[in-house]
Structure formats: C-alpha cells, structure tokens
XYZ file of C-alpha atoms in Angstrom:
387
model
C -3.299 -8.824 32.805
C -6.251 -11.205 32.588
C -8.647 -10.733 29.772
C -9.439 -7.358 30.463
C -10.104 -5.113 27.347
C -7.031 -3.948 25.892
C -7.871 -0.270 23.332
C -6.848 0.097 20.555
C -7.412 2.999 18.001
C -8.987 1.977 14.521
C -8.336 5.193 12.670
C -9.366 5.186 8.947
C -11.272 7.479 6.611
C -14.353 5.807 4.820
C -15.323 8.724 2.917
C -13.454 10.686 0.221
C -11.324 9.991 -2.836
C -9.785 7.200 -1.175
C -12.733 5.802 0.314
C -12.200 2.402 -1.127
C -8.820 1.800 0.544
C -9.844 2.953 3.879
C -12.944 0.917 4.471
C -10.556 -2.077 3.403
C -7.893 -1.261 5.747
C -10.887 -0.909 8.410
C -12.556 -3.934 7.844
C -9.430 -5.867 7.861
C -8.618 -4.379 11.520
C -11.921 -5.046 12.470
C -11.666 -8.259 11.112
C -9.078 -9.572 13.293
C -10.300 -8.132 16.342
C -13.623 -9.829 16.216
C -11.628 -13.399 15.306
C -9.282 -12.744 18.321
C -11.995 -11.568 20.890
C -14.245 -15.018 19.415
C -10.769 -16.904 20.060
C -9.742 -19.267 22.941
C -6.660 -19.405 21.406
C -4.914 -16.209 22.450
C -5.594 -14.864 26.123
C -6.358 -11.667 24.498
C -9.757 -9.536 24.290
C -9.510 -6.110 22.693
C -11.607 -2.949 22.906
C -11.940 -1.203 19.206
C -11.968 2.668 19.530
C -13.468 4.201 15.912
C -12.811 7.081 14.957
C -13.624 7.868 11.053
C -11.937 11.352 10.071
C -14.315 11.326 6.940
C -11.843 12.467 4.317
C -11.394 15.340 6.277
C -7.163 15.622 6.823
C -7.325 17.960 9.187
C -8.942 16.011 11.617
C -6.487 12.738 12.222
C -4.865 14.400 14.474
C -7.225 15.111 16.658
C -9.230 12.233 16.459
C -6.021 9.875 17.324
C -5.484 12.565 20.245
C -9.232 12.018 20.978
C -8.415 8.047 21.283
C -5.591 8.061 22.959
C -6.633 10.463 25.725
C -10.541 8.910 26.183
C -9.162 5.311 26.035
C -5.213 5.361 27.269
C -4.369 3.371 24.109
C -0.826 2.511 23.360
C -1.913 1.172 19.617
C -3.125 2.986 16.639
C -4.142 0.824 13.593
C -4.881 3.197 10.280
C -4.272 6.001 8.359
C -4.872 5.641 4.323
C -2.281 8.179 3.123
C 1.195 9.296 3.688
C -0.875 13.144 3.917
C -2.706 11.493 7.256
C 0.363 9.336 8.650
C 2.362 12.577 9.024
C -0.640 14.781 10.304
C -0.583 12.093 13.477
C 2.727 11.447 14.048
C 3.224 14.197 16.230
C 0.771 13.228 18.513
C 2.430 9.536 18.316
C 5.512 11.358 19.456
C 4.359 13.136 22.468
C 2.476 10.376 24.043
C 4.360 7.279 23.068
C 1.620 5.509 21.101
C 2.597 3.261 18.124
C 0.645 3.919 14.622
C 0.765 0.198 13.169
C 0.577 1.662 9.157
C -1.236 -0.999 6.989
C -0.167 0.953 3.395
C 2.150 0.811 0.779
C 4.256 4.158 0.911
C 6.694 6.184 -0.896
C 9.388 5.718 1.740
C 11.813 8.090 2.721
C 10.570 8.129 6.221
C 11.573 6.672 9.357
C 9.894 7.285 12.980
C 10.241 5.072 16.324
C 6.577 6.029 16.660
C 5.528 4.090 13.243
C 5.161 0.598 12.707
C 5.137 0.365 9.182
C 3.659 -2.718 7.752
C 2.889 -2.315 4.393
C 5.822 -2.088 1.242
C 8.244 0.676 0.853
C 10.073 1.484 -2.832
C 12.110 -1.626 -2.922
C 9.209 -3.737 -2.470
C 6.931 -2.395 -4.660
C 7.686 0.012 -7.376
C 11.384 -1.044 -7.810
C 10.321 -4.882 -8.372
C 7.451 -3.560 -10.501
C 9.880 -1.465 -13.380
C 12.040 -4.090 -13.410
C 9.808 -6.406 -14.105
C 8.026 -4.098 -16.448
C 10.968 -2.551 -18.140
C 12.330 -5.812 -19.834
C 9.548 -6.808 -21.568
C 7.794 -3.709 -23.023
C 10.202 -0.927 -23.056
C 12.185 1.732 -21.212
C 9.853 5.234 -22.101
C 7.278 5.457 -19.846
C 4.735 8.422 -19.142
C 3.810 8.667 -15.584
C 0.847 9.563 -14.208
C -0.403 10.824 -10.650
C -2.788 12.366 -8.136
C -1.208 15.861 -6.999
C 0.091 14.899 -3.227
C 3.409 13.167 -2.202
C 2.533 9.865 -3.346
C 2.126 10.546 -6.638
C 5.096 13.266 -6.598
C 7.464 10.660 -4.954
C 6.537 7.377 -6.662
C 7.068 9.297 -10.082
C 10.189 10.724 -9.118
C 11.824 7.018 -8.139
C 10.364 6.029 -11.080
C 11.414 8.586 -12.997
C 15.178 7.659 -11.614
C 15.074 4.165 -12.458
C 13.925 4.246 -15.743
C 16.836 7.036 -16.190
C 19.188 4.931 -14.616
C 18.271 1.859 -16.573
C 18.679 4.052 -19.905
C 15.331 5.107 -20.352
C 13.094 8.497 -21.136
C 10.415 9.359 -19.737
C 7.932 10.701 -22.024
C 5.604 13.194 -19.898
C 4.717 13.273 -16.427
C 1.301 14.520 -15.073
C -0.829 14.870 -12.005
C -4.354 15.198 -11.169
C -6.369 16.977 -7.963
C -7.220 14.270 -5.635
C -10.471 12.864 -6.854
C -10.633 14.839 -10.396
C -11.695 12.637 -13.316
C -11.290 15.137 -16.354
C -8.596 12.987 -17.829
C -9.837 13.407 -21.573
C -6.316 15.276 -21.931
C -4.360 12.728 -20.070
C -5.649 10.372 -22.873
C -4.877 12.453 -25.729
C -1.250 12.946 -24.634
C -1.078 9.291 -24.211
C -2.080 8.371 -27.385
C -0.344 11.077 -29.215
C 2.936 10.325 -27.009
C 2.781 6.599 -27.559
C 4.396 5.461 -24.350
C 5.290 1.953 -23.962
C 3.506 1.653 -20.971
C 1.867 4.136 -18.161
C 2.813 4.160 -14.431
C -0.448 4.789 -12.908
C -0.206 6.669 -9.644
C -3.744 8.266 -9.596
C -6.322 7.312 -6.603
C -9.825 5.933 -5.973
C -11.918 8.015 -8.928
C -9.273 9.293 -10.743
C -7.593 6.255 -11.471
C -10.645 4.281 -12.144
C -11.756 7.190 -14.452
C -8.707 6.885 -16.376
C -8.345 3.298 -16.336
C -11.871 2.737 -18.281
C -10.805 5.796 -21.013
C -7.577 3.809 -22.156
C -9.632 0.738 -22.065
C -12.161 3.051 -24.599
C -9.009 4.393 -26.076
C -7.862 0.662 -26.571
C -10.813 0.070 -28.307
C -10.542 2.132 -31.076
C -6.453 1.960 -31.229
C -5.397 -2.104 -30.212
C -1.536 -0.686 -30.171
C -3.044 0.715 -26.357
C -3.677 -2.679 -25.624
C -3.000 -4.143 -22.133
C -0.957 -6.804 -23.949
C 1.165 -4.182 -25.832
C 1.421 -0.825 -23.376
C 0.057 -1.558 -20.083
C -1.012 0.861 -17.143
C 1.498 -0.452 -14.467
C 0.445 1.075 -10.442
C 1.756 0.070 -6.904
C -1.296 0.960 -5.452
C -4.302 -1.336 -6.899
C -6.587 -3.287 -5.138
C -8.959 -6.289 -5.951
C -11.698 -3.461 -4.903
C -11.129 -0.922 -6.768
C -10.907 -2.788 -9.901
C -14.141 -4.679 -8.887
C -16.370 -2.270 -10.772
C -14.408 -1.819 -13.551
C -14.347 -5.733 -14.798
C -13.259 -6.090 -18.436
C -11.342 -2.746 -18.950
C -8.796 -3.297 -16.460
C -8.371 -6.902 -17.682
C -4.363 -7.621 -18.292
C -2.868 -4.389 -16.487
C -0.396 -5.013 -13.930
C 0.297 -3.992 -10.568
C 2.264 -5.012 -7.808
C 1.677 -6.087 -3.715
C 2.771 -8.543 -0.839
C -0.725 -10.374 -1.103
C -3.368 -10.704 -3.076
C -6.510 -12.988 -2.851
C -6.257 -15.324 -5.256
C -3.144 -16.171 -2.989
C -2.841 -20.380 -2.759
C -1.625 -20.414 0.983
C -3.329 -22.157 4.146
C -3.007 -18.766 6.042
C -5.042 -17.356 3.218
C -7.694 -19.490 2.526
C -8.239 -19.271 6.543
C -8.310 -15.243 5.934
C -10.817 -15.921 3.323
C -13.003 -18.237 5.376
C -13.186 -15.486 8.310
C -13.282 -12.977 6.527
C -16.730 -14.201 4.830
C -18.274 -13.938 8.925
C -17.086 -10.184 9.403
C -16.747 -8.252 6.152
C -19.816 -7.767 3.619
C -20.683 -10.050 1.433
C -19.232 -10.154 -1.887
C -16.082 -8.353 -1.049
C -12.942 -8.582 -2.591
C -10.105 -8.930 -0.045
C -6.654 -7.057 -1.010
C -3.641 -6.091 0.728
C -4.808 -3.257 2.428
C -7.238 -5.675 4.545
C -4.731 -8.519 4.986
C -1.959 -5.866 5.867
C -4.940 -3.878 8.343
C -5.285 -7.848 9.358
C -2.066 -8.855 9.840
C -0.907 -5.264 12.032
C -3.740 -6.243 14.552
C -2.985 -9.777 14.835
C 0.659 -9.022 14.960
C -0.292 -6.572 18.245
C -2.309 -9.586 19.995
C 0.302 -11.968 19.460
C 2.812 -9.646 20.724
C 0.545 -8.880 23.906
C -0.127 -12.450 24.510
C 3.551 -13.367 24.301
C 5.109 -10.874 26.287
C 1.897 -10.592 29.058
C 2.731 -6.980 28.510
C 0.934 -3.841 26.047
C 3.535 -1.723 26.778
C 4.002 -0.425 23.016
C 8.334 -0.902 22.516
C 7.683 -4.389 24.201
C 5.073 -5.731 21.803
C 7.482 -3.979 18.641
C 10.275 -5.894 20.134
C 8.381 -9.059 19.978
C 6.991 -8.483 16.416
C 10.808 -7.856 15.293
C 12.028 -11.221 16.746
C 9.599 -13.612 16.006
C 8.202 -14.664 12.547
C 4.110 -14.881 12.368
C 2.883 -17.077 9.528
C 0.522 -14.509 7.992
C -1.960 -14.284 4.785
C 0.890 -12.161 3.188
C 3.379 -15.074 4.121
C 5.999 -15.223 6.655
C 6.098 -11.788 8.414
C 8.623 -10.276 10.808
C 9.382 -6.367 11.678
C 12.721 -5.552 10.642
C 14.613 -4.400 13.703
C 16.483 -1.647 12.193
C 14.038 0.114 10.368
C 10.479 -0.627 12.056
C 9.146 -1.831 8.745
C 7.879 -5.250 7.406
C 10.118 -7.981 5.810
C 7.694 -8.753 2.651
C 7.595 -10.825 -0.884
C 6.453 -8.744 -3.366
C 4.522 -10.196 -6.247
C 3.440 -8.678 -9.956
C -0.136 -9.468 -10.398
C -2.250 -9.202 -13.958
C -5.995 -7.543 -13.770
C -8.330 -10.367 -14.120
C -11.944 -9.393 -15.758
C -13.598 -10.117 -12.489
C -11.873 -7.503 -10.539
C -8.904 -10.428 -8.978
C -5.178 -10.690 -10.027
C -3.314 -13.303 -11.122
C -0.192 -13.742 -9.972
C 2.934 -13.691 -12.665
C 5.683 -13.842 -10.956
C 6.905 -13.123 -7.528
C 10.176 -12.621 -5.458
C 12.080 -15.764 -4.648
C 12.543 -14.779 -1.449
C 11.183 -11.806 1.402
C 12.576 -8.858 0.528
C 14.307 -6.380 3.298
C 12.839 -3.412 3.364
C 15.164 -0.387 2.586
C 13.365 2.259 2.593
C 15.277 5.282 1.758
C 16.833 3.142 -1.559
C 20.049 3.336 -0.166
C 21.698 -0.482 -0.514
C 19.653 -1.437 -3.161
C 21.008 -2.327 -6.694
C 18.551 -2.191 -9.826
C 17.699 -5.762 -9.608
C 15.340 -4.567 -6.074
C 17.068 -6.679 -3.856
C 19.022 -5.338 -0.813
C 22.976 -5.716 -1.354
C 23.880 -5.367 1.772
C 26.627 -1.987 1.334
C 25.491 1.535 0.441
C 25.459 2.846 -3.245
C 25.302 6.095 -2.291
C 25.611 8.798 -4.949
C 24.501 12.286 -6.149
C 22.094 13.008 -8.369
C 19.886 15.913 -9.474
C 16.446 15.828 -8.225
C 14.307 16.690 -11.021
C-alpha cells in the first residue's frame, strides 16, 4: 500500500441555517487529515475530496456520487443533518462506500452503509430529561425547527416526560432558519413551563435563545437558574456570539472543550495550527476529528482501505480519543460514548455538571433502555400511541 494517497470524501454544507455546525464538522475532518499527512507516526497519507453542497439538500447526493466516481473513494466523512444523511445513503448502498456520520441524531435508523459516530437518544436526550426532570420539574414545552429532528427529538421527549408522569405544556416548530419567535415567547411566558427543550437550529435557536434571555430580564421566574432552555444539539460555536444570554442553560454531548483530558488538550494544541483563530472547538469537530482518525488508524492497522475491513477494526479496538475511549459497537455500527450535561458559560464554553459514570451503549431505536438511560441488557418492548 505504501504511502500513496488514500481519498476520502469531506462532504459538509458551510452555508445555510446550519452553517455553523457544518464548517465545524469540516474543519474537524480537515483537521485530522492535515495532522495525519504531517505525521510519521501512522504510514498513512490521505487525499481530501471537498465537496460543499451549500445548503442546497438536493445536491448531497450527487456530490458524494461526484466523489466517489472522480476519486474511487471507499470513505465519506460529513453530512450535517439527518435530511442530508438519508439523501446519500442510497448512493452509499449501491457502491459500497461508508458515510462516517460525525452528528448527534434522532435514531431510529440503522444502515451497514453508515458509520455513525456521533450520540443517538440514549446518549443524549434520554440522559439530558433525566437529569433535567428531577430538579426543575416534569411540564415541559418543547420547541423545534420543522424537519425530523425536531419532530423526533420532541416526540421521545414528549414520551419520557409522559412516562415519567409528566405534561407537556405545548409543542411548536419553526421553518428552518425562521427567527419570528415573538409568539414562541409569549406562549412561554404565558404557559409558564418549567423548563424548554430547545430543538431549533443555527438562527432560529440563537434568535430565541437571546428573547428568553430579554424575556428573563423583565420576568427573573424565566431565569436560567429557575426554567432553563435544555437542547441536545448546542455547540461552544453557536453560543459564541450570544455570551451572557445563554449563560446557565444546559445542554448535553460526548465532549466538550473545556474537557480536562490529555487527548484533549493535544486536540486543542493542533487544532490552534489548522482551524481559525479564535475558534471554539465542540463535538461536532472532535466527532468530524475522531471519524477521520478512526479511518487512518483502521487503514494503518489492517494495511487494507477496503471499507468493512477498516469498520471491523474500529469495532474491535478501543482508540483513546478527545471524546474519551471510543470503540464502534459491533452490532449496531454506532459509537460507544459518555455523555455529559454541560451549563452555558458567558463566554460561549460549557461547564461540565455531571457526566455518565461509565460509556454508554448505544441503543438506538430505545428498545433495552430503562428510564435511568442506561442499556439493561433485555427488551422493554411495549405499545404505545404515537402522538
């Protein structure tokens, strides 16, 4: 195999209402391919092929068709959205690529074609109610941007908090990208939830998050302190900007920056040669990160890029990553992750309040999981009415 340029496909949107998210989940990639091509270390060099679909959903799959025909690439690094994972998976299917997926999702999904490396339900917004739910109430509202995250993270939510005893209060959604929340704020405050799952996206979310800040302002019972905006799906960038007003809101991932681990301070330190300067690092970079350096290592090990060969390595052995120790799980193709509940800081990091005591096994279609998050091992399945 030599050191011959292995492709691989970089495939991220850096325009649009999720902007934010996709040029961290590219820079992370890009990240680690720089450190690994600089590196002695593993007798690895890769080739980076682009492709930036521009918001545009329509055109993942052809620009992932576009990489893996021009360049013969058996790895696909990207996609923002659950809307753009399935829009490629097809072409995954048909020519035996692997899409390495560096994003929290809503689950409920399961391909051989999909490496999925960042947190499913169980790890994020089961472990985030829980934790939520005993100390400020059981009568959320939710909020969310009109697509399937939004519809499916509210609806497990929705569940749980039923389960658990709960009501929820109202549940809403917003066009991707709209920021006329003004009503979304006056049903909150007349509604008097005891805290708000935030599922909104890039503008919409940071829209709403500075009105209840304002709202706070001129009511203190909307206080972070006494009904919080809870969200799976925050990042140290997006909350850069808004500083003081998202100060003491809570969300929940398998890293964050502020992280005290030698893995991450050695992220940190790299990261500082190949990202911009002053940019916050979340877990959509160290999860972009961690899915290329997971490929390399599994390259390097096996002296192979077939695609199922490098998986296979990446489910057997355990790479000591920024997010902690991190291993496929060989059942279900996705990553074996410790979730932790971080609190907005007023300088756009988190600081971590608690986390799991030990790597959580991702179950992605909630079917062995009891309401404490953690995997028990038999299946609890039941019926229920999907509302």
């Amino acid at each position: 195999m030599g050191l011959n340029p292995i492709p691989i496909g970089v495939l991220f949107s850096t325009e649009g209402p999720y902007a934010t998210l996709g040029r961290e989940g590219y820079l992370g990639a890009m990240t680690a391919i720089a450190e690994i091509n600089a590196s002695a270390v593993l007798p690895v060099a890769l080739k980076p092929e682009i492709r930036d679909p521009k918001g545009s959903i329509e055109a993942y799959a052809d620009l992932c068709r576009d990489i893996i025909d021009r360049s013969g690439a058996h790895f696909v690094v990207g996609c923002t959205t659950s809307w753009s994972r399935k829009e490629v998976i097809p072409v995954l299917e048909r020519t035996g690529t692997h899409l390495w997926y560096p994003c929290p999702y809503e689950g409920f999904e399961g391909n051989d074609h999909v490496v999925y490396v960042g947190a499913c339900p169980n790890q994020h917004i089961v472990p985030l109610l829980r934790h939520v739910l005993a100390r400020h109430g059981h009568c959320p509202i939710l909020i969310g941007s009109n697509y399937i995250w939004g519809w499916e993270i509210n609806r497990i939510a929705r569940d749980y908090v039923e389960r658990e005893g709960g009501s929820v209060k109202a549940e809403r959604y917003l066009p991707l990208g709209d920021t006329d929340i003004d009503h979304l704020i006056a049903e909150v405050r007349q509604k008097r939830p005891d805290f708000v799952l935030n599922t909104l996206i890039g503008p919409s979310s940071e829209a709403f998050v500075a009105a209840y800040w304002d709202l706070s302002q001129r009511d203190p019972a909307f206080s972070a302190e006494q009904r919080p905006i809870v969200s799976c799906n925050w990042t140290e960038g997006e909350l850069a900007g808004l500083g003081q007003m998202a100060a003491g809101h809570l969300t929940v991932a398998p890293y964050f920056q502020s992280m005290a681990t030698t893995e991450n301070a050695a992220l940190l330190s790299r990261a500082e040669r190949y990202a911009p300067k002053q940019m916050q690092i979340s877990a959509f970079f160290a999860q972009a990160y961690a899915a290329v350096q997971m490929i390399a290592r599994g390259i390097a090990a096996t002296g192979s890029d077939n695609a199922e060969v490098v998986l296979g390595e990446a489910k057997t052995t355990t790479y000591a990553s920024p997010l902690g120790p991190l291993r496929i799980h060989a059942q279900t193709n996705h990553a074996i992750l410790t979730p932790h509940i971080g609190r907005a800081r007023n300088n756009g990091t988190f600081e971590i309040v608690t986390s799991a005591a030990a790597p959580v096994v991702p179950d992605p279609y909630l079917a062995h999981v009891d309401t404490d998050g953690q995997a028990t091992g038999r299946r609890t399945a039941h019926l229920r009415v999907v509302k």
